[in-house]
Coordinates of C-alpha atoms in Angstrom, one line a residue:
M217 CA 0.0 0.0 0.0
P218 CA 1.4 3.4 -0.9
E219 CA 0.7 5.0 2.5
I220 CA 2.6 2.2 4.2
D221 CA 5.6 2.5 1.8
A222 CA 5.6 6.3 2.4
F223 CA 5.4 5.9 6.2
L224 CA 8.3 3.5 6.2
A225 CA 10.4 5.6 3.9
R226 CA 9.6 8.7 6.0
H227 CA 11.0 7.1 9.1
G228 CA 14.1 5.5 7.5
F229 CA 12.8 2.0 7.1
G230 CA 12.2 2.0 3.4
S231 CA 15.1 -0.4 2.6
H232 CA 13.9 -3.0 5.1
A233 CA 12.6 -6.3 3.7
R234 CA 9.0 -7.0 4.7
A235 CA 7.5 -10.4 5.6
P236 CA 4.0 -11.0 7.0
L237 CA 3.6 -12.6 10.4
A238 CA 0.9 -15.0 11.4
G239 CA -2.3 -13.2 12.4
D240 CA -4.4 -13.6 15.5
A241 CA -8.1 -13.2 16.3
S242 CA -8.0 -9.4 15.8
T243 CA -8.2 -7.4 12.6
R244 CA -4.6 -6.0 13.1
R245 CA -1.9 -7.2 10.8
Y246 CA 1.8 -7.5 11.5
E247 CA 5.0 -7.6 9.3
R248 CA 8.6 -8.2 10.3
L249 CA 10.9 -5.6 8.9
T250 CA 14.5 -6.7 8.4
A251 CA 17.2 -4.2 7.7
P252 CA 20.1 -5.0 5.4
S253 CA 22.2 -5.4 8.5
G254 CA 19.9 -8.1 9.8
E255 CA 18.3 -6.1 12.6
S256 CA 14.5 -6.7 12.7
L257 CA 11.5 -4.6 13.8
I258 CA 7.8 -5.2 13.7
L259 CA 5.3 -3.2 11.6
M260 CA 1.8 -3.0 13.2
I261 CA -1.0 -2.2 10.8
C262 CA -4.3 -1.2 12.5
P263 CA -7.6 -0.6 10.7
T264 CA -8.6 3.0 11.2
D265 CA -11.7 2.0 13.1
T266 CA -9.4 0.5 15.8
L267 CA -7.3 3.6 16.6
A268 CA -8.4 3.6 20.2
A269 CA -6.7 0.2 20.6
L270 CA -3.5 1.6 19.1
D271 CA -3.6 4.5 21.5
A272 CA -4.1 2.0 24.4
F273 CA -1.2 -0.1 23.1
V274 CA 1.1 2.9 23.1
A275 CA 0.0 4.1 26.5
V276 CA 0.3 0.7 28.2
A277 CA 3.6 0.0 26.5
R278 CA 5.1 3.1 28.0
H279 CA 3.6 2.3 31.4
L280 CA 5.2 -1.2 31.3
C281 CA 8.6 0.1 30.3
G282 CA 8.4 2.6 33.1
L283 CA 8.0 -0.3 35.5
G284 CA 11.2 -1.9 34.1
L285 CA 9.2 -4.6 32.2
C286 CA 9.9 -5.6 28.7
A287 CA 7.3 -4.1 26.3
P288 CA 8.1 -3.0 22.8
A289 CA 9.7 0.4 22.3
I290 CA 7.8 2.5 19.7
H291 CA 10.2 3.5 17.0
A292 CA 7.7 5.3 14.6
L293 CA 4.1 6.1 14.8
D294 CA 1.4 7.5 12.5
R295 CA -1.6 7.4 14.7
D296 CA -4.1 8.6 12.1
A297 CA -3.0 6.0 9.6
G298 CA -3.0 3.3 12.2
L299 CA 0.7 2.5 11.6
A300 CA 3.5 1.8 14.1
V301 CA 7.0 0.4 13.9
I302 CA 7.8 -1.3 17.2
E303 CA 10.7 -3.2 18.7
D304 CA 11.0 -6.9 17.8
L305 CA 11.3 -8.5 21.3
G306 CA 12.4 -11.9 19.8
P307 CA 11.2 -14.8 17.7
V308 CA 10.4 -17.4 20.4
Q309 CA 7.1 -17.5 22.1
V310 CA 6.8 -19.1 25.6
A311 CA 4.4 -21.6 23.9
Q312 CA 7.1 -22.6 21.4
W313 CA 9.8 -22.9 24.0
A314 CA 7.5 -25.0 26.3
E315 CA 6.7 -27.3 23.5
A316 CA 10.4 -28.0 22.8
H317 CA 11.5 -28.0 26.5
S318 CA 8.7 -29.6 28.4
G319 CA 10.6 -29.9 31.7
D320 CA 11.7 -26.2 31.8
T321 CA 9.4 -24.3 34.1
A322 CA 11.5 -21.1 34.0
P323 CA 9.3 -19.3 31.5
Y324 CA 6.2 -19.7 33.6
E325 CA 8.1 -18.8 36.8
T326 CA 9.4 -15.7 35.2
A327 CA 5.9 -14.9 33.9
I328 CA 4.7 -15.0 37.5
D329 CA 7.5 -12.7 38.6
V330 CA 6.4 -10.3 35.8
L331 CA 2.8 -10.3 37.3
A332 CA 4.2 -9.5 40.7
R333 CA 6.2 -6.6 39.4
L334 CA 3.2 -5.4 37.3
Q335 CA 0.9 -5.5 40.3
S336 CA 3.3 -3.7 42.6
A337 CA 2.4 -0.4 41.0
A338 CA -0.9 1.4 40.6
A339 CA -2.8 0.8 37.3
P340 CA -2.9 3.7 34.8
A341 CA -5.9 6.0 35.0
G342 CA -8.8 5.7 32.6
L343 CA -9.0 1.9 32.2
S344 CA -12.3 0.1 32.3
A345 CA -12.9 -2.1 35.4
L346 CA -13.8 -5.8 35.5
T347 CA -16.2 -5.6 38.4
P348 CA -18.4 -8.6 39.3
G349 CA -21.3 -7.2 37.3
V350 CA -19.1 -6.5 34.2
G351 CA -17.6 -9.9 34.5
A352 CA -21.0 -11.6 34.4
E353 CA -22.1 -9.4 31.5
M354 CA -19.0 -10.4 29.5
I355 CA -20.2 -13.9 29.0
A356 CA -23.0 -12.7 26.7
P357 CA -21.3 -14.1 23.5
L358 CA -21.9 -17.6 25.0
G359 CA -25.7 -17.2 24.5
E360 CA -25.4 -15.2 21.3
W361 CA -22.9 -17.4 19.3
Y362 CA -22.1 -20.6 21.2
A363 CA -25.5 -21.7 22.4
P364 CA -28.2 -19.5 20.8
G365 CA -31.4 -19.5 22.8
L366 CA -29.7 -20.4 26.1
D367 CA -31.2 -18.4 29.0
L368 CA -28.1 -16.8 30.5
D369 CA -29.9 -14.9 33.3
P370 CA -29.6 -17.6 36.0
L371 CA -26.0 -18.3 35.0
Q372 CA -24.9 -14.7 35.0
S373 CA -26.6 -14.1 38.4
A374 CA -24.8 -17.0 40.0
L375 CA -21.5 -16.1 38.4
R376 CA -21.9 -12.5 39.6
D377 CA -22.4 -13.8 43.2
A378 CA -19.3 -16.0 42.9
L379 CA -17.2 -13.1 41.6
E380 CA -18.5 -10.9 44.5
R381 CA -17.4 -13.4 47.0
H382 CA -14.1 -14.5 45.6
A383 CA -12.8 -11.8 43.1
P384 CA -14.6 -8.6 44.0
E385 CA -12.0 -5.9 43.5
A386 CA -10.8 -4.6 40.1
S387 CA -7.6 -3.4 41.8
V388 CA -4.7 -4.1 39.4
L389 CA -3.6 -3.6 35.8
A390 CA -4.4 -6.8 33.8
L391 CA -3.0 -7.2 30.3
R392 CA -6.0 -9.5 29.6
D393 CA -4.4 -11.8 27.0
Y394 CA -1.5 -12.9 29.1
H395 CA -0.9 -16.4 27.6
A396 CA 2.0 -18.3 26.3
E397 CA 1.6 -17.2 22.6
N398 CA 1.7 -13.5 23.7
L399 CA 4.8 -13.9 25.8
I400 CA 8.3 -13.9 24.2
W401 CA 10.9 -16.0 25.9
R402 CA 14.5 -14.5 26.0
P403 CA 16.5 -17.0 28.1
E404 CA 19.8 -15.0 27.5
R405 CA 18.4 -12.1 29.5
A406 CA 18.1 -11.7 33.2
S407 CA 15.2 -11.5 35.7
T408 CA 11.9 -10.2 34.3
D409 CA 13.6 -9.0 31.1
R410 CA 13.4 -12.6 30.0
I411 CA 9.7 -12.2 29.2
G412 CA 8.7 -9.9 26.4
L413 CA 5.1 -8.6 26.6
L414 CA 2.8 -8.3 23.6
D415 CA -0.9 -7.8 22.8
F416 CA -2.0 -5.6 25.8
Q417 CA -4.1 -3.0 24.0
D418 CA -7.2 -4.4 25.7
A419 CA -5.7 -4.0 29.2
L420 CA -8.1 -3.2 32.0
R421 CA -8.4 -3.1 35.8
A422 CA -9.2 -6.5 37.2
P423 CA -8.8 -8.8 40.2
P424 CA -5.2 -9.8 40.8
E425 CA -5.7 -13.3 39.6
Y426 CA -7.1 -12.4 36.2
D427 CA -3.9 -12.6 34.2
L428 CA -2.8 -15.6 36.3
V429 CA -5.8 -17.4 35.0
S430 CA -5.1 -16.3 31.4
L431 CA -1.7 -17.9 31.8
L432 CA -2.6 -21.1 33.5
R433 CA -6.0 -21.8 31.9
D434 CA -4.6 -21.4 28.4
A435 CA -7.1 -22.1 25.6
R436 CA -4.3 -22.8 23.2
R437 CA -2.1 -25.3 25.2
D438 CA -2.3 -27.7 28.1
V439 CA -0.8 -26.6 31.4
S440 CA -0.3 -29.5 33.8
E441 CA -2.1 -29.5 37.1
D442 CA 1.3 -29.8 38.9
L443 CA 2.7 -26.7 37.1
R444 CA -0.6 -24.8 37.6
A445 CA -0.5 -25.6 41.4
A446 CA 3.1 -24.5 41.6
M447 CA 2.5 -21.3 39.8
I448 CA -0.5 -20.4 41.9
A449 CA 1.7 -21.0 45.0
R450 CA 4.5 -18.8 43.5
F451 CA 2.0 -16.0 42.7
A452 CA 0.5 -16.1 46.2
S453 CA 4.0 -15.9 47.8
A454 CA 5.2 -13.2 45.4
T455 CA 2.1 -11.0 46.0
G456 CA 1.6 -11.7 49.7
R457 CA -1.9 -13.3 49.1
D458 CA -3.4 -16.3 50.7
A459 CA -2.9 -19.4 48.5
K460 CA -6.4 -20.8 49.1
Q461 CA -8.0 -17.5 48.3
V462 CA -5.9 -17.2 45.1
A463 CA -7.0 -20.7 44.1
A464 CA -10.7 -19.9 44.7
A465 CA -10.4 -16.6 42.7
C466 CA -8.6 -18.6 39.9
A467 CA -11.5 -21.0 39.7
V468 CA -14.2 -18.3 39.5
L469 CA -12.2 -16.1 37.0
G470 CA -11.3 -19.2 35.0
L471 CA -14.9 -20.0 34.6
Q472 CA -15.8 -16.4 33.7
R473 CA -13.0 -16.2 31.1
N474 CA -13.7 -19.6 29.5
L475 CA -17.5 -19.1 29.2
R476 CA -16.8 -15.9 27.3
I477 CA -14.1 -17.6 25.3
L478 CA -16.5 -20.3 24.1
G479 CA -18.7 -17.5 22.7
I480 CA -15.8 -15.6 21.2
F481 CA -14.4 -18.7 19.5
A482 CA -17.8 -19.6 18.1
R483 CA -18.2 -16.1 16.8
L484 CA -14.8 -16.2 15.1
A485 CA -15.6 -19.5 13.5
R486 CA -19.2 -18.9 12.4
R487 CA -19.2 -15.2 11.6
D488 CA -15.6 -14.6 10.5
G489 CA -14.8 -17.9 9.0
K490 CA -11.9 -18.6 11.4
T491 CA -12.8 -22.2 11.9
R492 CA -9.4 -23.1 13.5
Y493 CA -10.8 -21.9 16.8
L494 CA -13.4 -24.7 16.9
A495 CA -10.5 -27.2 17.5
L496 CA -9.7 -25.3 20.7
M497 CA -13.2 -25.6 22.2
P498 CA -12.8 -29.1 23.8
R499 CA -9.8 -27.9 25.8
V500 CA -11.8 -24.8 27.0
W501 CA -14.7 -27.1 27.8
N502 CA -12.5 -29.4 29.9
Q503 CA -11.1 -26.4 31.8
I504 CA -14.7 -25.2 32.5
R505 CA -15.6 -28.6 33.9
A506 CA -12.4 -28.6 36.1
D507 CA -13.1 -25.2 37.6
L508 CA -16.7 -26.1 38.3
G509 CA -15.4 -28.7 40.7
H510 CA -14.0 -26.0 43.0
P511 CA -16.1 -25.3 46.1
A512 CA -16.1 -21.6 45.2
L513 CA -18.4 -22.4 42.3
S514 CA -20.8 -24.7 44.1
G515 CA -23.6 -22.1 43.5
V516 CA -23.0 -22.0 39.8
V517 CA -22.9 -25.8 39.0
A518 CA -26.6 -26.2 38.6
C519 CA -26.9 -23.2 36.2
A520 CA -23.9 -24.3 34.2
A521 CA -25.5 -27.7 33.6
A522 CA -27.6 -26.2 30.9
I523 CA -24.5 -25.3 28.7
P524 CA -24.1 -27.8 25.9
A525 CA -20.8 -29.5 25.3
P526 CA -18.9 -28.4 22.1
E527 CA -19.8 -31.5 20.1
E528 CA -23.5 -30.7 20.8
T529 CA -23.2 -27.2 19.2
A530 CA -21.2 -28.2 16.1
A531 CA -22.5 -26.4 13.0

């Protein structure tokens, strides 16, 4: 596109080779820019109707860097065109590393340390808050796309009550999509700099366990129960929270997230033609069943029984 070529030339990146990167569930596109010297950067291309998300990305990136965490530096920005050139934090996702090094828990341990650092500071002003009421409302795609016709009112009411008991305070910055494909592993670095942070434009204020759940109840890969328990304990110790309370909040927030995810994945598949997300639904469903076994969700079990399994909703 001529405007992209002009933007890159204007900022000194016109001679960089361009290669598309795999997309995600969003409408943003990414390209890797490689200089003749071999140095690489990332071009972010945002549709002009998503400029608020670009603004949020830039603001949160600067906040994270101010905390000493590893978020991409912004090398060039044309906000009105939806274009940004950002730092390339590295080529290896935590998910890729974990697949190749199944016994190495260091990436997950470091990801927990990043959360502790993140939550040691006040959240930026102006973020939306995931209150119990908002959390319950957020599962609406479940009834709209995953199980049309399902009466969500009893489930939302029971979920709201569970959130009010076990995850009532939207008190910290949550990056929201804090999972292994959005974390870059840099083993040659030290401390929290070993984790590079991506995809945080949807950040909000949430209960402290929200990003922990995103990491440990990952829709895209299995996390063993042993690793999950160890990371919950590490998080509790690092943040000074009671481990049993953390586990209860994780169960409730895990259910809230995954009920919404079922709806979002169904929408991506059925409305947008991104059918690869259907293959992830059984894992999400199994995580829902696991969390419903926690005593913190005893009041939700009966309402959740009305939700059909993925194979019962197949189009």
